[in-house]
Coordinates of C-alpha atoms and ligand atoms in Angstrom, one line a residue:
M1 CA 4.6 -74.2 -10.4
W2 CA 1.8 -71.9 -11.7
R3 CA 3.0 -68.3 -11.4
T4 CA 1.1 -65.0 -11.3
L5 CA 1.3 -62.7 -14.3
P6 CA 0.0 -59.1 -14.7
D7 CA -3.7 -59.0 -15.7
D8 CA -3.0 -56.8 -18.7
K9 CA -1.9 -58.6 -21.9
A10 CA 0.8 -56.0 -22.9
A11 CA 2.2 -56.0 -19.4
A12 CA 2.2 -59.8 -19.2
R13 CA 4.1 -59.9 -22.5
R14 CA 6.7 -57.4 -21.3
V15 CA 7.4 -59.5 -18.3
V16 CA 7.9 -62.8 -20.2
R17 CA 9.8 -61.2 -23.1
A18 CA 12.3 -59.5 -20.7
Q19 CA 12.7 -62.9 -18.9
R20 CA 13.3 -64.6 -22.1
R21 CA 15.9 -62.1 -23.2
A22 CA 17.7 -62.5 -19.9
R23 CA 17.6 -66.3 -20.1
R24 CA 19.0 -66.2 -23.6
E25 CA 21.9 -64.1 -22.5
A26 CA 22.8 -66.2 -19.5
Q27 CA 22.1 -69.7 -20.9
P28 CA 25.1 -71.7 -22.2
P29 CA 24.6 -73.4 -25.6
S30 CA 24.8 -76.8 -23.9
D31 CA 21.8 -76.0 -21.7
R32 CA 19.8 -74.9 -24.7
A33 CA 20.7 -78.1 -26.5
A34 CA 19.6 -80.1 -23.5
D35 CA 16.2 -78.2 -23.4
A36 CA 15.8 -79.0 -27.1
E37 CA 16.4 -82.7 -26.4
R38 CA 14.0 -82.8 -23.5
L39 CA 11.2 -81.1 -25.5
A40 CA 11.8 -83.5 -28.5
E41 CA 11.7 -86.6 -26.2
A42 CA 8.5 -85.5 -24.4
L43 CA 6.7 -84.7 -27.6
L44 CA 7.9 -87.6 -29.8
S45 CA 6.3 -90.1 -27.4
R46 CA 2.9 -88.4 -28.1
V47 CA 3.1 -89.0 -31.9
N48 CA 2.1 -92.5 -32.9
A49 CA 1.2 -93.5 -36.4
P50 CA 2.7 -91.5 -39.3
A51 CA 1.2 -88.1 -38.8
T52 CA 1.1 -84.6 -40.1
V53 CA 2.4 -82.2 -37.5
A54 CA 2.1 -78.4 -37.7
A55 CA 5.0 -77.0 -35.7
Y56 CA 7.3 -74.0 -35.9
V57 CA 10.9 -73.0 -36.2
S58 CA 11.8 -71.4 -32.8
L59 CA 13.3 -68.0 -32.6
A60 CA 16.4 -67.3 -30.4
T61 CA 14.6 -66.5 -27.3
E62 CA 11.9 -69.3 -27.5
P63 CA 12.2 -72.8 -26.2
P64 CA 14.3 -74.6 -28.9
T65 CA 12.3 -76.8 -31.4
E66 CA 15.1 -77.8 -33.8
A67 CA 15.6 -81.2 -32.2
L68 CA 11.9 -81.9 -32.2
L69 CA 11.5 -80.9 -35.9
E70 CA 14.5 -83.1 -36.9
A71 CA 13.2 -86.1 -34.9
L72 CA 9.7 -85.8 -36.4
A73 CA 11.1 -85.7 -39.9
A74 CA 13.4 -88.6 -39.2
D75 CA 10.5 -90.7 -37.9
G76 CA 8.7 -90.1 -41.2
H77 CA 6.1 -87.7 -40.1
R78 CA 5.0 -84.8 -42.4
V79 CA 6.0 -81.5 -40.8
V80 CA 4.6 -78.1 -41.8
V81 CA 5.7 -74.8 -40.4
P82 CA 4.1 -71.3 -40.6
V83 CA 5.0 -68.4 -42.9
L84 CA 3.8 -65.1 -41.6
L85 CA 1.6 -63.1 -44.0
P86 CA 1.4 -59.3 -44.2
D87 CA -1.9 -59.3 -42.2
Q88 CA -0.2 -61.6 -39.6
D89 CA -2.3 -64.6 -40.7
L90 CA -0.4 -67.8 -41.2
D91 CA 0.4 -69.5 -44.5
W92 CA 2.2 -72.9 -44.3
R93 CA 5.1 -74.7 -45.9
P94 CA 6.7 -78.1 -45.7
L95 CA 9.6 -78.0 -43.3
E96 CA 12.0 -79.2 -46.0
D97 CA 11.0 -76.6 -48.6
E98 CA 11.4 -72.9 -47.6
G99 CA 9.9 -71.7 -50.9
A100 CA 6.7 -73.8 -51.1
R101 CA 3.4 -72.4 -49.9
L102 CA 0.5 -74.7 -48.9
G103 CA -2.1 -72.0 -48.1
V104 CA -3.7 -70.9 -44.9
T105 CA -5.9 -74.0 -44.7
A106 CA -3.0 -76.4 -44.6
V107 CA -3.1 -76.4 -40.8
G108 CA -6.3 -78.4 -41.3
S109 CA -4.2 -81.3 -42.5
A110 CA -2.5 -81.6 -39.1
D111 CA -3.2 -84.4 -36.5
L112 CA -1.1 -82.4 -34.0
V113 CA -0.5 -78.7 -33.8
I114 CA 2.4 -77.5 -31.8
V115 CA 2.1 -73.8 -31.1
P116 CA 4.4 -71.1 -29.7
A117 CA 3.4 -69.1 -26.6
L118 CA 4.7 -66.6 -24.2
A119 CA 2.7 -68.2 -21.3
I120 CA 0.1 -70.9 -20.8
A121 CA -2.6 -70.9 -18.1
R122 CA -3.9 -73.8 -16.1
D123 CA -7.1 -73.7 -18.1
G124 CA -5.2 -73.9 -21.4
L125 CA -5.5 -70.2 -22.4
R126 CA -2.5 -68.9 -24.3
L127 CA -0.7 -65.7 -24.2
G128 CA 0.9 -65.2 -27.7
Q129 CA 2.9 -62.6 -29.4
G130 CA -0.1 -60.4 -30.1
G131 CA -0.6 -60.8 -33.8
G132 CA -3.7 -63.1 -33.4
S133 CA -1.9 -65.4 -35.9
Y134 CA -2.6 -68.6 -34.0
D135 CA -6.1 -67.5 -32.9
R136 CA -6.9 -67.4 -36.6
A137 CA -4.9 -70.5 -37.6
L138 CA -6.4 -72.7 -34.8
T139 CA -10.0 -71.9 -36.0
R140 CA -9.0 -73.9 -39.2
R141 CA -7.6 -77.0 -37.4
R142 CA -9.3 -80.4 -37.7
P143 CA -11.8 -80.7 -34.8
D144 CA -10.0 -83.8 -33.5
A145 CA -6.5 -82.3 -33.9
R146 CA -4.6 -82.0 -30.6
V147 CA -3.0 -78.6 -29.8
I148 CA 0.1 -78.5 -27.6
A149 CA 1.9 -75.3 -26.6
C150 CA 5.6 -75.1 -25.9
V151 CA 6.9 -72.8 -23.2
Y152 CA 9.6 -72.7 -20.5
D153 CA 9.0 -74.1 -17.1
D154 CA 8.4 -70.7 -15.5
E155 CA 5.9 -69.6 -18.2
L156 CA 3.1 -71.7 -16.7
A157 CA 0.6 -69.2 -15.2
E158 CA -2.3 -69.4 -12.8
R159 CA -4.2 -67.2 -15.3
V160 CA -3.4 -65.3 -18.5
P161 CA -5.3 -62.2 -19.6
A162 CA -7.7 -63.5 -22.3
D163 CA -10.0 -62.1 -25.0
P164 CA -13.1 -64.0 -26.3
H165 CA -11.3 -65.0 -29.6
D166 CA -8.5 -66.8 -27.7
Q167 CA -8.2 -70.5 -28.5
P168 CA -7.3 -72.7 -25.6
V169 CA -4.7 -75.5 -26.0
D170 CA -5.1 -79.1 -25.0
A171 CA -1.7 -79.5 -23.3
V172 CA 1.6 -77.8 -22.7
V173 CA 5.1 -79.1 -22.9
T174 CA 8.2 -77.6 -21.0
P175 CA 11.8 -78.8 -20.9
G176 CA 11.5 -79.6 -17.1
H177 CA 8.0 -80.8 -16.8
G178 CA 7.3 -82.7 -20.0
V179 CA 3.7 -82.8 -21.4
I180 CA 1.0 -81.6 -19.0
E181 CA -2.6 -82.2 -20.0
L182 CA -4.9 -79.1 -19.3
T183 CA -8.5 -79.5 -18.4
G184 CA -10.0 -76.4 -19.9
S185 CA -11.7 -75.5 -16.7
Ligands
FFO1 N1 8.9 -69.2 -33.9 C1 7.8 -68.6 -34.1 N2 7.3 -68.6 -35.3 C2 6.1 -67.9 -35.5 C3 5.4 -67.3 -34.4 C4 6.0 -67.4 -33.1 O1 5.5 -66.9 -32.1 N3 7.1 -68.0 -33.0 N4 4.2 -66.6 -34.6 C5 3.2 -66.4 -33.7 O2 2.2 -65.8 -33.9 C6 4.1 -66.0 -35.9 C7 5.0 -64.9 -36.1 N5 4.8 -63.8 -35.2 C8 5.6 -63.3 -34.4 C9 5.3 -62.0 -33.8 C10 6.2 -61.4 -33.0 C11 7.3 -62.0 -32.6 C12 8.2 -61.3 -31.6 O3 7.8 -60.3 -31.1 N6 9.4 -61.8 -31.3 C13 10.3 -61.3 -30.3 C14 11.8 -61.8 -30.7 C15 12.0 -63.2 -30.4 C16 13.4 -63.6 -30.8 O4 14.0 -63.1 -31.8 O5 14.0 -64.5 -30.2 C17 10.4 -59.9 -30.0 O6 10.5 -59.2 -31.0 O7 10.5 -59.5 -28.8 C18 7.6 -63.2 -33.1 C19 6.8 -63.9 -34.0 C20 4.4 -67.2 -36.9 N7 5.6 -67.8 -36.7
ATP2 N1 -10.3 -64.8 -35.8 C1 -9.6 -63.7 -35.9 N2 -9.7 -63.0 -37.1 C2 -9.1 -61.8 -37.2 N3 -8.4 -61.2 -36.2 C3 -8.3 -61.8 -35.1 C4 -8.9 -63.1 -34.8 N4 -8.5 -63.5 -33.6 C5 -7.8 -62.5 -33.1 N5 -7.6 -61.5 -33.9 C6 -6.9 -60.3 -33.7 O1 -5.5 -60.5 -33.4 C7 -5.1 -59.5 -32.4 C8 -4.2 -60.0 -31.4 O2 -4.8 -61.1 -30.6 P1 -4.1 -61.7 -29.3 O3 -3.6 -60.7 -28.4 O4 -5.1 -62.7 -28.8 O5 -2.8 -62.4 -30.1 P2 -2.1 -63.7 -29.6 O6 -2.9 -64.9 -29.7 O7 -1.5 -63.4 -28.3 O8 -0.9 -63.7 -30.8 P3 -0.3 -64.9 -31.7 O9 -1.4 -65.8 -32.0 O10 0.1 -64.1 -32.9 O11 0.9 -65.5 -31.0 C9 -6.3 -58.9 -31.8 O12 -6.4 -57.5 -32.2 C10 -7.5 -59.6 -32.5 O13 -8.5 -58.7 -32.8

């Protein structure tokens, strides 16, 4: 289940991005909708009392988050999503208001932070898009906030190339495996 990726960040990103583009071209819409439902179901069971959840609107090649976002809002949770700033840092807005801006510290109001990734390693280290956006945002999270990354089944890696600033995640969710807790070691 834990694959081997190139030891170089740029090379590892190229491998996963190419695979995501190929999946996107081959995958029927019904399979994508099924992935979205599985991710929503796996994550919803982890959110108990009314919570603030920092999540994100998925891009076309990413594991789909629409069903999850809708379900969180329908259950009465407060959902905030990122807005990319020119320096690649993340501002935040409420899911329901595209024009509002809550500021870079709004991630600190979240009980749960759901983060995008290209790959996640057994020890929780995350390969991201390379802007350092989440490395910065995660330093502002509440110390007791849980961080869960969302990837496809075949993006679980034995190791990912890491830098000292990389922020590990607590768990990872995939459509086929559900939520997997990571030990950080
Ligand atoms: N959905 C989503 N939102 C996010 C992020 C993310 O990874 N995913 N980010 C994380 O930091 C920030 C934006 N940074 C990003 C930087 C590069 C690419 C990128 O290279 N995307 C792919 C295209 C993917 C697609 O269109 O399906 C690419 O260009 O190959 C995406 C987001 C904030 N918001
Ligand atoms: N706390 C920080 N403050 C400022 N810049 C940072 C910080 N953390 C990381 N960076 C910068 O961000 C750049 C990309 O980092 P990295 O390759 O780890 O991105 P990533 O975590 O994969 O991407 P993303 O979080 O955007 O998905 C690096 O050049 C790094 O110097």
